[in-house]
Amino acid sequence: MRPPSLLSYCQCRHTLLKPSSEPWITLVNLSFRRHRSGGNSKNNKWSNKSEERWRLTNNSEERWRRPTNNSEERWGRPTNNSEERWRRPTNNPEERWKRPTNNSEERWRPTNPRTPFPNARRPSPLVYDIPKIDPNNIPAFFEVHVKQWSRQRSLPSRLLSFGIQKDEIKPLLDAFVHAVTAGELSTSEGHHTYVLSRFTHHLDDGDPLHAIDAIYTTILYTWASETAHSERLRSAGISQSTINRIRALAEAGDRLFPAEEFPDARKFHRKIIMHVGPTNSGKTHNALRALAAAATGVYAGPLRLLAHEIWERLNLGQIVPQGVEEEPPKMTTVETDTAPDVATASRPTNPKYVRPCNMRTGEEQRIVDEYAPLTSCTVEMLGLRKEYDVAVIDEIQMLNDPDRGGAWTIALLGVCAKEVHLCGEETAVPVVEALLRDTGDEIIINRYQRLSPLYVQEESLNGDWSRVKKGDCVVTFARSNIFKVKSAIEAQTPLRCAVVYGRLPPEIRSEQAALFNDPNSGYDVLIGSDAIGMGLNLKIRRVIFEATSKYHGTRDAPLSISQTKQIAGRAGRYGLHGNDQPGGYVTALLPDDISHIQKAVDAIPTPLKTARIGISSTSFFAFSLALPPNSSTKTILSAYYYISRIPAILRQQKINLKYVEPLCNFIDARMANMPARDTIMFLLAPIPLRDVAALEVVQKFLRAYQDEMSVDLWEHLEGSSLVAALDGVERLHAEDNTESVTSVMIAQLESLHRAVMIYMWMTFRRPMAWHCVKEVAVLKLRLEKALDWGLRALTKLQPGKDWERYVKDHREKAKGAVIYTRQRSALEKYLDLAQAESVAAPIDGASATEPCRH
């Protein structure tokens, strides 16, 4: 007999539902999990046998109970996987309704679809949708859902870790809930004091429930820290010591006026000049001319590749200063250290406009002159204490980036320059104006239009690399894919390809770009990563998207509209194609990607709502003092995220506590009693937690730093298997023995490269302790040349007709409603196929596939 509540649902299941692999079926705001059994078809239907049926009762304590005589299976959902069984621990009150899972994004959903917080004491079959909050009636949401928020299971343990006594947690929450539901915090004054508008600004987050949880916690601490409520809290049983701790934490997290954290910049009456518009509109060009004319200045960009290009152009005199009439540049041969199989290109220089410029990025430092008036750097390396006449901050719209946006916000608020040029998209204007509203800075907005038209071609390449033409740029999003695409194009066309990606040595990257720009070099096609979307000076006629999705650590995600527009907009750069018809073209390798590109190019940009702000060493130190003694690093980060009070225009920079937990544990275990500044430094360092071989080397470095305050590079690398791998690849390179190169060797070189980059990263921050500056620079160059040659050796193939057959088969599958997989995977599958059929040179299909990092 079927449960009565599901009778109507089951009767119409054949007409309402279609076959699907999805485990959840939604019907009238209810979501049911399908009952699946490994037995015959009879077991897939509802049965009258009490041992096999699920029954729904009116008793909430027995909801969805499965009668059984086996106590081990009681309160369980039938499954073949014992690790995924839903169970109710009966003896341990601390363990409540846990479902084992490796997915940190999964969580128990609330029983009421109108409430955003788990309120039930057991799992519910309902799934909660993102709440809809009326911006004109925020108090309604705030007051209605505070009770459900106060009952979530994770809250007591969190407050306990923040120093509130166990027996005081419930009285504190009850007092707060009573004040909120009574409307005491929903007044016009309270709306400003508690920044209630954050509720509407944060729901587009990847985890809106987590964001709302943080907003409620922040309001709790702000309310409880106010002197007017002290007597009420004491009468509720809250001790004065707990009230004092709440006040200390609220004070540590008070960042309502972030501009005041940069007193040196507030001494200036800065002129902020915004250059906003689409790609190829001349906005960055005008800002760089102002920099070239300045007595002192700095350029801060998003990529070390871009910082290197600006550094090179200033030193070669390729940027005409503002106020000087531009003239055609002279073509001069410039000798550089290039790859062995790459020719030297002619590049424009003008000695009259040469400006000495140094470069600083997180991975390298180029000192042309100790007293050089100009500096080119990445945004994270921008010095906030040095004074400049002109500062250029590129790609200002990235202040909204979840992972790195805080660096742009700090640069905007903290750079000490008389004149600050901001280059980027129109979407950033409202946020910049809001951030600078109380600084007294003058804001000038210069809007630009694209200088040449951009066309999206209706037809893709249909998977045929032979249709690539001179002046094309193929954009791919996996470094290992770049040379595979290069080999495929060169095998099917008479064209030669230059390559540009983040890990190439700077000289080689620059030379490859120059070869592509030189019409007489013989390099007619460019294969690059998404770095080309960040303003590199390239003569691209047509951009070809190899894919429109990008790998983000755990999965592929579609490119955003902004990312797609930036990359596509690099086609048809104004003034770089001589007498050719002006304009650029965009297409894709596969037809299914054309609609995504067309939609992005036609889309009207949506103004940014918020900027990001990250934790500072000052905030970290303040929280470490306010929390109970010996609090873990993770607890300090958690307190910062949940308690910090920031204006509505700002959001916390993304802190994935699940991801940083291993790093926090490592710091607490290996580097106890470390100063707050060092702790923040290591938290921001790109420590390769998932690379066991690299992490082993990094641990040796950190132990030496902790014990001796001196880290000798070769003392901790000597005898390492990673160094032996480097020696082996260099020996194969000298012998030109490409057949002996394996993906294991490349993986070892990448592990060593990660460890070396940590050492180099530290030399710029603690040069006295991490003192092997020259040695690490030489080792880094050796590694990058070995990696470059090794990847070339691994990707030598002649696709021939088998590639065409594979693409044809892949396209036929797509017609059957199978979405095209990412082209990176397609190429790797083809390599396996080619190897099996002996149509190409032996290739190890397990080569590294991690995304490009710049």
Short mmCIF file of N, CA and C in Angstrom, two decimals, residues 546-549 556 589-590 592-593 806 810 813-814 818-829:
data_model
loop_
_atom_site.label_atom_id
_atom_site.label_comp_id
_atom_site.label_asym_id
_atom_site.label_seq_id
_atom_site.Cartn_x
_atom_site.Cartn_y
_atom_site.Cartn_z
N GLU A 546 38.57 27.79 -28.03
CA GLU A 546 38.65 26.33 -28.04
C GLU A 546 37.56 25.73 -27.16
N ALA A 547 37.13 26.47 -26.17
CA ALA A 547 36.02 26.07 -25.29
C ALA A 547 35.48 27.34 -24.65
N THR A 548 34.28 27.27 -24.09
CA THR A 548 33.70 28.41 -23.39
C THR A 548 33.45 28.09 -21.93
N SER A 549 34.20 27.12 -21.42
CA SER A 549 34.16 26.81 -20.00
C SER A 549 35.59 26.70 -19.50
N ASP A 556 34.39 22.14 -14.22
CA ASP A 556 34.33 23.13 -15.28
C ASP A 556 33.14 24.06 -15.05
N LEU A 589 35.70 26.76 -31.82
CA LEU A 589 36.07 25.51 -32.46
C LEU A 589 34.84 24.66 -32.75
N LEU A 590 33.91 24.64 -31.81
CA LEU A 590 32.72 23.79 -31.93
C LEU A 590 31.46 24.65 -32.01
N ASP A 592 28.43 24.49 -30.78
CA ASP A 592 27.60 24.73 -29.60
C ASP A 592 28.05 25.94 -28.79
N ASP A 593 29.30 26.39 -28.99
CA ASP A 593 29.82 27.51 -28.21
C ASP A 593 29.49 28.87 -28.82
N TYR A 806 37.45 11.57 -35.16
CA TYR A 806 37.02 11.75 -33.77
C TYR A 806 36.04 12.92 -33.62
N HIS A 810 32.24 12.83 -32.37
CA HIS A 810 31.86 13.66 -31.23
C HIS A 810 30.67 14.54 -31.57
N LYS A 813 27.38 12.54 -31.59
CA LYS A 813 26.86 12.35 -30.24
C LYS A 813 26.16 13.59 -29.74
N ALA A 814 26.69 14.74 -30.08
CA ALA A 814 26.09 16.00 -29.63
C ALA A 814 24.69 16.17 -30.19
N VAL A 818 23.72 15.18 -26.30
CA VAL A 818 24.88 15.10 -25.40
C VAL A 818 25.68 16.38 -25.58
N ILE A 819 25.82 17.16 -24.54
CA ILE A 819 26.53 18.44 -24.62
C ILE A 819 28.01 18.19 -24.87
N TYR A 820 28.60 19.03 -25.69
CA TYR A 820 30.03 18.91 -25.95
C TYR A 820 30.80 19.03 -24.65
N THR A 821 31.68 18.10 -24.43
CA THR A 821 32.56 18.20 -23.27
C THR A 821 33.62 19.24 -23.54
N ARG A 822 34.29 19.59 -22.52
CA ARG A 822 35.35 20.57 -22.70
C ARG A 822 36.39 20.04 -23.68
N GLN A 823 36.84 20.88 -24.59
CA GLN A 823 37.71 20.42 -25.66
C GLN A 823 39.04 19.88 -25.13
N ARG A 824 39.43 20.32 -23.97
CA ARG A 824 40.65 19.77 -23.38
C ARG A 824 40.54 18.27 -23.21
N SER A 825 39.38 17.82 -22.69
CA SER A 825 39.15 16.40 -22.52
C SER A 825 39.10 15.69 -23.87
N ALA A 826 38.52 16.36 -24.87
CA ALA A 826 38.44 15.77 -26.20
C ALA A 826 39.82 15.50 -26.76
N LEU A 827 40.71 16.47 -26.60
CA LEU A 827 42.06 16.29 -27.11
C LEU A 827 42.79 15.16 -26.39
N GLU A 828 42.60 15.08 -25.08
CA GLU A 828 43.27 14.02 -24.33
C GLU A 828 42.75 12.65 -24.74
N LYS A 829 41.42 12.55 -24.96
CA LYS A 829 40.87 11.29 -25.41
C LYS A 829 41.43 10.91 -26.79
#
